[in-house]
Short mmCIF file of C-alpha atoms in Angstrom, two decimals:
data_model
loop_
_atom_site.label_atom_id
_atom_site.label_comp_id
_atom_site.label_asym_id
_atom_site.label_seq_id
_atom_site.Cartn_x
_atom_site.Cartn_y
_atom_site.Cartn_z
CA UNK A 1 68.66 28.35 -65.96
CA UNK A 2 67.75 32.41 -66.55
CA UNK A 3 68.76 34.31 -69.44
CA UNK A 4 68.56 37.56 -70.63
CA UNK A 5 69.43 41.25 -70.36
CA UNK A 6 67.81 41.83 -66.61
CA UNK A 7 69.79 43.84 -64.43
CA UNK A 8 71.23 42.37 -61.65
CA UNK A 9 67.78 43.54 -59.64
CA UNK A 10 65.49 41.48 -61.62
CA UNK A 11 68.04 38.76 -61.99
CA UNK A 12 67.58 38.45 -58.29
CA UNK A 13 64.40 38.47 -57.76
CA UNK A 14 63.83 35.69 -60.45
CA UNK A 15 66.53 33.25 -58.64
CA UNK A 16 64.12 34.18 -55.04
CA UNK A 17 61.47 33.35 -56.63
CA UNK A 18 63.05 29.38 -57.44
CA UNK A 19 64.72 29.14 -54.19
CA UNK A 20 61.68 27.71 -52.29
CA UNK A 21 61.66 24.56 -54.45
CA UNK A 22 64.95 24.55 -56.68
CA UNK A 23 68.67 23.70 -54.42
CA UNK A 24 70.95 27.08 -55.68
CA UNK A 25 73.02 24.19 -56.75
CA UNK A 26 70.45 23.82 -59.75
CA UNK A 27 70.43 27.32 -60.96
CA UNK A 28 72.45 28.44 -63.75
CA UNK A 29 72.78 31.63 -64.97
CA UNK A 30 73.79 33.05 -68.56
CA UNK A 31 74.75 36.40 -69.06
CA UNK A 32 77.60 38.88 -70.62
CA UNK A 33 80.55 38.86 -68.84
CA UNK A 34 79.67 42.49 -67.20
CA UNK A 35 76.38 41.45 -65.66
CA UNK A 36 77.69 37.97 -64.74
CA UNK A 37 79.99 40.09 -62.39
CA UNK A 38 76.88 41.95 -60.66
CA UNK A 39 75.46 38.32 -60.19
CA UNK A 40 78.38 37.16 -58.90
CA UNK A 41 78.40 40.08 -56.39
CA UNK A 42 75.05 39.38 -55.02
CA UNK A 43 75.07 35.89 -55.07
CA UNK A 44 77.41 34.33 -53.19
CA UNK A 45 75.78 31.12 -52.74
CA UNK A 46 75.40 30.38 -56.53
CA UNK A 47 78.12 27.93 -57.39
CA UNK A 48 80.67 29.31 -59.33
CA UNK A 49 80.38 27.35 -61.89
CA UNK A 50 76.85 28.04 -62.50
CA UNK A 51 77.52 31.21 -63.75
CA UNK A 52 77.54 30.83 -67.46
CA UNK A 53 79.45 33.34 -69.76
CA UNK A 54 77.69 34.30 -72.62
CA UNK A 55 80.71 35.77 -74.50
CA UNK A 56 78.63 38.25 -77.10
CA UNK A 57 75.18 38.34 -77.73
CA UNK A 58 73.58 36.06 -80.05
CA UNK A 59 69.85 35.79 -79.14
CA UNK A 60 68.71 32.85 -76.98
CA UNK A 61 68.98 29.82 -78.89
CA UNK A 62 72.54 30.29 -78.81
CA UNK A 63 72.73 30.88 -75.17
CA UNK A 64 70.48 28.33 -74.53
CA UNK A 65 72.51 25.90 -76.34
CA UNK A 66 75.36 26.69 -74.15
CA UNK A 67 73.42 26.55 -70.86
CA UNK A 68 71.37 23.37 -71.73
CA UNK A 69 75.13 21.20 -72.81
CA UNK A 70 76.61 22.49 -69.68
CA UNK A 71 73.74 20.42 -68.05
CA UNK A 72 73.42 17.64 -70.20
CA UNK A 73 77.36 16.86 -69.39
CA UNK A 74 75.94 16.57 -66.11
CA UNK A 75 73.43 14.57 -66.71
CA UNK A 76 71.77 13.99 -69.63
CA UNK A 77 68.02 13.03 -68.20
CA UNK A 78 68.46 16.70 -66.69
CA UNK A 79 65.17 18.31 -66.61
CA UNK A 80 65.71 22.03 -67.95
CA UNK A 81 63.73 25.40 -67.38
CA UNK A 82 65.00 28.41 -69.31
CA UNK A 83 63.44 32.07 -67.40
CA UNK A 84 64.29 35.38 -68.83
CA UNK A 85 64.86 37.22 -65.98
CA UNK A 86 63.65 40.52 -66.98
CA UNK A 87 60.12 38.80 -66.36
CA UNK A 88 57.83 39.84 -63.33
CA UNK A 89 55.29 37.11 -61.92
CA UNK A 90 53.06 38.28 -59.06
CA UNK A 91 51.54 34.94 -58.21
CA UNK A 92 54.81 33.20 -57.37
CA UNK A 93 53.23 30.39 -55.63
CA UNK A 94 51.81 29.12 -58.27
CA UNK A 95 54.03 30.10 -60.89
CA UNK A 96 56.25 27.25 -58.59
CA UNK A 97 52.94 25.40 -58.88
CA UNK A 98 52.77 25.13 -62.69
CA UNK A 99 56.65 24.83 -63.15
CA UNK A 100 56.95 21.47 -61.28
CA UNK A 101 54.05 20.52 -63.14
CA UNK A 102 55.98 21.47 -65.98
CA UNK A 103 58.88 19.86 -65.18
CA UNK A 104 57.01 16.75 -64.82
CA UNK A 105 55.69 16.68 -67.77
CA UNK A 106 59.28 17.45 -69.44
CA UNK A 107 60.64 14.34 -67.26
CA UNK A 108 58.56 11.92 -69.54
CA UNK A 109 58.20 11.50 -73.10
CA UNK A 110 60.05 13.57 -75.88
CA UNK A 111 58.19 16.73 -74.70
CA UNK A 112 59.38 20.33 -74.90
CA UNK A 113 57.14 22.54 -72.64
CA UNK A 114 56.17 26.43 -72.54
CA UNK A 115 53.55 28.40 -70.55
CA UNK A 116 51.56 30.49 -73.03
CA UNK A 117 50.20 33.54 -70.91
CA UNK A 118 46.28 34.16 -71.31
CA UNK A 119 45.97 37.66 -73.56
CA UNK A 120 43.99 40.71 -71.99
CA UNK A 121 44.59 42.94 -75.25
CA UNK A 122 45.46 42.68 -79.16
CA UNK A 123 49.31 43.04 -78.46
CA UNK A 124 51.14 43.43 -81.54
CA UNK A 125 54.36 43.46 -79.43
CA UNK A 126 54.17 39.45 -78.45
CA UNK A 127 54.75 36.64 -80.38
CA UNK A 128 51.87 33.76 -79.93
CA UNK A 129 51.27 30.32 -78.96
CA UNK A 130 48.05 28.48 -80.94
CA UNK A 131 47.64 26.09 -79.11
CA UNK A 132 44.82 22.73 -80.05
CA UNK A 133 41.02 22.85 -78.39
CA UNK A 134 42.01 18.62 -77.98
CA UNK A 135 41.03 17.78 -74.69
CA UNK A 136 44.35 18.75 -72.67
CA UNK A 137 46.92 16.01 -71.21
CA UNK A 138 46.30 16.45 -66.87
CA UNK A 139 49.88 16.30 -65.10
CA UNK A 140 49.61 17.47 -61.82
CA UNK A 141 46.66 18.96 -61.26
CA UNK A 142 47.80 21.01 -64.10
CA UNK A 143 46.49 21.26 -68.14
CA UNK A 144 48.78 21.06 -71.24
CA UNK A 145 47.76 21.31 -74.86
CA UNK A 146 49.21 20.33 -77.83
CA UNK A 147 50.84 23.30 -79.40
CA UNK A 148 49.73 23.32 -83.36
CA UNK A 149 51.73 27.00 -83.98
CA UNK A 150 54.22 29.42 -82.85
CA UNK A 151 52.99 32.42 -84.49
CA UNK A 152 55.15 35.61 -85.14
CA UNK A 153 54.12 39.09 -83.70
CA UNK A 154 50.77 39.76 -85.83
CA UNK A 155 49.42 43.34 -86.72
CA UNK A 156 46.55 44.69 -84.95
CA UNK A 157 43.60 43.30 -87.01
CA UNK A 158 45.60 39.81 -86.10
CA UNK A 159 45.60 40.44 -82.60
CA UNK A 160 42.29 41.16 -82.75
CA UNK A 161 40.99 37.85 -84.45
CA UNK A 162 43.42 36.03 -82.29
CA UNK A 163 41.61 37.21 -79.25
CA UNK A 164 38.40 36.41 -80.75
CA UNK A 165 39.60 32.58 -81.27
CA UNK A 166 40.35 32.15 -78.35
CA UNK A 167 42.76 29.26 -78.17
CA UNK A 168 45.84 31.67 -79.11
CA UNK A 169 47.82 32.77 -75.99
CA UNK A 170 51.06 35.38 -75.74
CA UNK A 171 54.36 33.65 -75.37
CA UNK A 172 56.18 33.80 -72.23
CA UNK A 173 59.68 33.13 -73.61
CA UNK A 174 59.90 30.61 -71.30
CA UNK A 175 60.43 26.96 -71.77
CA UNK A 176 61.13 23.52 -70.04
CA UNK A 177 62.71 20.41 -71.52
CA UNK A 178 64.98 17.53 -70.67
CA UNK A 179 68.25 18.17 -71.81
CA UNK A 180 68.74 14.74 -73.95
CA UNK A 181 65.35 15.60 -75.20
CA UNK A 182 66.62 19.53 -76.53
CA UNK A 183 69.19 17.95 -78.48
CA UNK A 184 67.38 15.29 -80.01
CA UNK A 185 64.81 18.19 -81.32
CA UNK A 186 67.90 19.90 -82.71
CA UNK A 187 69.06 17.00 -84.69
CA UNK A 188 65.32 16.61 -86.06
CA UNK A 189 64.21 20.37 -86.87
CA UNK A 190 67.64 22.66 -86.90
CA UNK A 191 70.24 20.52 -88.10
CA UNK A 192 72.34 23.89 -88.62
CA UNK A 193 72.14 25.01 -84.07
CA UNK A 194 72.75 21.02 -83.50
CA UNK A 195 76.17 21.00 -85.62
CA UNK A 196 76.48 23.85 -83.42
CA UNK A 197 75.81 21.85 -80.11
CA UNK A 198 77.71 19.18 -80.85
CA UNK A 199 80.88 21.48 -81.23
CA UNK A 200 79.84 23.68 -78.07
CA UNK A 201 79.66 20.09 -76.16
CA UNK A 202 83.05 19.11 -76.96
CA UNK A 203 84.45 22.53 -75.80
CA UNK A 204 82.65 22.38 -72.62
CA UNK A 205 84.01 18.78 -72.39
CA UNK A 206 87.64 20.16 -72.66
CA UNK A 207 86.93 23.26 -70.77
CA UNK A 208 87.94 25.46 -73.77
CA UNK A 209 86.50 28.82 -73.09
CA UNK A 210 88.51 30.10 -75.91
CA UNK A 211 87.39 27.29 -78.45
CA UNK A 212 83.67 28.75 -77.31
CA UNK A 213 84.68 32.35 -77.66
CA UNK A 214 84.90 31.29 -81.77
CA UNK A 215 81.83 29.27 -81.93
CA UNK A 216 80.34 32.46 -80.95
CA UNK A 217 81.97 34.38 -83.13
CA UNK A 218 80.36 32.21 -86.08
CA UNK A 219 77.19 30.95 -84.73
CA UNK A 220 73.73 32.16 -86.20
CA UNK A 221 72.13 35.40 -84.19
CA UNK A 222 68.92 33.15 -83.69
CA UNK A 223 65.88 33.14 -81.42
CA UNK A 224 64.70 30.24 -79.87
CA UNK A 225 61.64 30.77 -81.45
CA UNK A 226 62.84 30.47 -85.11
CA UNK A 227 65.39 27.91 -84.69
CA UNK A 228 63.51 25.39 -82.92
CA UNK A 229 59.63 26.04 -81.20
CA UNK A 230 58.29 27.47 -85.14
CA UNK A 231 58.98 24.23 -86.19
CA UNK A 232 59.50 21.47 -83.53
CA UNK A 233 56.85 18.58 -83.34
CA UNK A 234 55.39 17.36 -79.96
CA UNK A 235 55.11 20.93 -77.87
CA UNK A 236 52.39 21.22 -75.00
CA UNK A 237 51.64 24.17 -73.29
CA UNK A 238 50.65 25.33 -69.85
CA UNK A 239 48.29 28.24 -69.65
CA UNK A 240 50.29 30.82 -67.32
CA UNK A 241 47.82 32.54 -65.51
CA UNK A 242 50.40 33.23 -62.70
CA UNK A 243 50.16 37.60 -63.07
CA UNK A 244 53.09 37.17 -65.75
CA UNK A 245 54.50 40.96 -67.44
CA UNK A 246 57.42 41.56 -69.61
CA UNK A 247 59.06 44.21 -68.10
CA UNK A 248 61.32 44.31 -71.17
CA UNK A 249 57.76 46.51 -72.25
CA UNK A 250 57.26 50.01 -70.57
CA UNK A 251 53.45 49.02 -70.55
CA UNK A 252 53.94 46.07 -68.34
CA UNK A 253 54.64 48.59 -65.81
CA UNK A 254 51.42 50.14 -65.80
CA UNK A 255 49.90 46.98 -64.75
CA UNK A 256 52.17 47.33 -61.62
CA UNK A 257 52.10 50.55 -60.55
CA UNK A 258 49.02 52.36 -59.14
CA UNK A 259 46.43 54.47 -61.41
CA UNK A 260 44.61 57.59 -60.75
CA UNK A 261 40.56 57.27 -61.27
CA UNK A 262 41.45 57.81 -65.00
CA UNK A 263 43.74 55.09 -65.55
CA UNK A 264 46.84 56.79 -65.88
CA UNK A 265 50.09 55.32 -63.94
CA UNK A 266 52.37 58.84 -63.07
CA UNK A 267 55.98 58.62 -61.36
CA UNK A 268 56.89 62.08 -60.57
CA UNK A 269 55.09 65.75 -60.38
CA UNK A 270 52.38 65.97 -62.66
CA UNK A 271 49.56 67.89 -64.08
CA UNK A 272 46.97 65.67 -65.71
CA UNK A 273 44.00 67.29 -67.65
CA UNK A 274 41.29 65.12 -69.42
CA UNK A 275 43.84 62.34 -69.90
CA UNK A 276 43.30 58.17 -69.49
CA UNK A 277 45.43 55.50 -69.54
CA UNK A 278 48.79 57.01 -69.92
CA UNK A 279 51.88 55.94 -68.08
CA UNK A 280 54.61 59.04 -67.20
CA UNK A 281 57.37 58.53 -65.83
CA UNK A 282 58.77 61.62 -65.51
CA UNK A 283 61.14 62.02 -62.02
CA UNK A 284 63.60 65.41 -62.76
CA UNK A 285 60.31 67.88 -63.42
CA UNK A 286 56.90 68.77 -63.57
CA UNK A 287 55.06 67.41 -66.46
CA UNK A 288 51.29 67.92 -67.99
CA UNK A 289 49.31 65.83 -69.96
CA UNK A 290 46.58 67.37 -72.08
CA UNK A 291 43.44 66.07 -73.93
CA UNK A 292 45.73 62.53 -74.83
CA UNK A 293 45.25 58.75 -74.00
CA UNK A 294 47.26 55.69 -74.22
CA UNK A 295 50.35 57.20 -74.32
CA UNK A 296 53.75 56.61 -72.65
CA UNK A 297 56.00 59.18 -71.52
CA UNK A 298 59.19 58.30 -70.20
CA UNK A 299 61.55 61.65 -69.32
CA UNK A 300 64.74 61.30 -68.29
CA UNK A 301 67.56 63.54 -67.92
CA UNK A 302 69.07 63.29 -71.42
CA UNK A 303 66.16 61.46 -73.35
CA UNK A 304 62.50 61.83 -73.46
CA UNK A 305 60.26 58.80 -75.47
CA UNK A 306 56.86 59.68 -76.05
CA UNK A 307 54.92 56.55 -77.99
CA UNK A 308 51.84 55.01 -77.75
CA UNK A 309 50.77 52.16 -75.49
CA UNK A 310 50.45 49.62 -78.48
CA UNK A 311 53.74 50.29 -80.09
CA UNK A 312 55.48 50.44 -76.61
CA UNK A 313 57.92 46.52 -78.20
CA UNK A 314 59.16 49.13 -80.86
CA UNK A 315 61.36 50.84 -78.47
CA UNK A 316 63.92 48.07 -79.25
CA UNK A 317 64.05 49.95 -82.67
CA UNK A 318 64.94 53.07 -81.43
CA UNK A 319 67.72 51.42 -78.95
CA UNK A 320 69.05 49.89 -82.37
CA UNK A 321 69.12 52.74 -83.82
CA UNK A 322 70.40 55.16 -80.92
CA UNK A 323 73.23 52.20 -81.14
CA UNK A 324 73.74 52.64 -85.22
CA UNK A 325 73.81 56.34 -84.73
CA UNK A 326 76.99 56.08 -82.39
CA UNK A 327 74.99 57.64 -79.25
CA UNK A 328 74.95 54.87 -76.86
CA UNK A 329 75.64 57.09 -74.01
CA UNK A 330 72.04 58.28 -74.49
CA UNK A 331 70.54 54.17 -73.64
#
């Protein structure tokens, strides 16, 4: 399954990425009802039905509620990966490598499963996975660790001693379980989202899109994270050393794109004087950077952001508060 707010782009390139090892048959998708038209539009040899409606947007353990009793109606023993698709993996080879591993180790025991990505900097902007120095469980070739902690996005001096640990890794947002096995970690740690699965089962049962429309109305805006992972028992995790960025950050991109001998990643005419490690992204005219580092510059036509590398998560703020301030035109 894939969730998130990816374009249809990044949607696409997620689902090529599976394709090599997962039947289209097996892919779901969850999205709003606009984007699930774009992914309808480019993939034509999704089934139909596949193609889950997320009617408003309620954070991912709803959605993933929705997409993991669609599958578990199916068949309960169902072995279930959930992939934000606004995700971008350069190793996909063994990203497949590590997910059937992953999957394997869902198939058995009363497992839920998450890659934890290996940190190269104290990023505030990621939640993280602290994970237990325990000799790891070998499935596949591959290691998995008893999780001890999800830990919430820490502040820099955090970061910093979580590097220094070592055995605390950024989380990927991305999990695998069986489905019988989701909802009997529901039952035991969020009582609250399994009342809620039971009722979204039944409506999928009957095919009552409108009887789902209201559970959505009234179910809790919840993360994954918080309504399950922070407190579930029996989590491993898979260290995802597969080139994993979120491109939902404007930083991950200047891991992709190329740098001049200073470090900076440009897109567009520029004039760049005693500058490092800034990304500018500035297509429509000429800009200069002066005497600055670490900062992103992002100029459109009817915006400009400038913030700095570190703080780059926080632009979810501003797109909240563009949204409050009745100027959504501007996102």
């Amino acid at each position: 399954g894939q969730e998130g707010n990816a374009d249809g782009k990044k949607v696409e390139e997620t689902v090529n990425r599976l394709l090599p090892r997962v039947s289209s048959s097996n892919i779901y998708t969850i999205a709003n009802p606009e984007q699930t038209q774009v992914i309808k539009r480019r993939f034509t040899n999704l089934p139909e039905e596949n193609l889950l409606i997320e009617p408003q947007g309620k954070n991912t353990a709803p959605s993933l509620i929705l997409a993991t009793a669609k599958i578990y109606l199916q068949n309960p023993q169902s072995v279930v990966a959930a992939l934000p698709a606004d995700h971008l993996i350069r190793d996909s080879a063994l990203f497949l490598k590590k997910l059937e591993a992953g999957a394997a180790a869902a198939a058995e025991g009363e497992h839920l499963v998450t890659f934890g990505i290996p940190p190269d900097y104290p990023a505030t902007g990621y939640g993280y996975i602290n994970f237990s120095l325990k000799p790891p469980s070998e499935i596949l070739g591959e290691n998995f660790y008893p999780v001890e902690k999800f830990k919430e996005k820490p502040d820099y001096e955090q970061a910093k001693e979580f590097l220094r640990a070592g055995n605390y890794f950024w989380n990927s947002g991305m999990f695998i379980w069986r489905a019988e096995v989701f909802a009997r970690k529901l039952e035991l740690y969020a009582p609250v989202m399994f009342s809620y699965w039971n009722k979204v089962l039944e409506a999928l049962k009957y095919n009552n899109e409108a009887q789902i429309q209201k559970i959505f109305d009234v179910i809790p805006s919840i993360s994954i994270d918080y309504a399950l992972m922070e407190n579930a028992k029996g989590v491993l995790m898979c260290e995802g050393n597969f080139g994993w960025s979120d491109v939902g950050a404007w930083s991950a991109l200047a891991n992709i794109w190329d740098k001049d001998e200073s470090g900076n990643a440009l897109r567009g005419e520029n004039i760049i004087i005693d500058s490092e490690n800034c990304l500018l992204y500035n297509p429509n005219k000429i800009t200069a950077l002066v005497g600055v580092k670490d900062l992103i510059v992002v100029d459109t036509e009817d915006a400009l952001l400038i913030c700095h590398k570190d703080q780059d998560q926080k632009v979810k703020d501003i797109v909240e508060n563009i949204k409050k301030k009745g100027k959504s035109e501007y996102l």
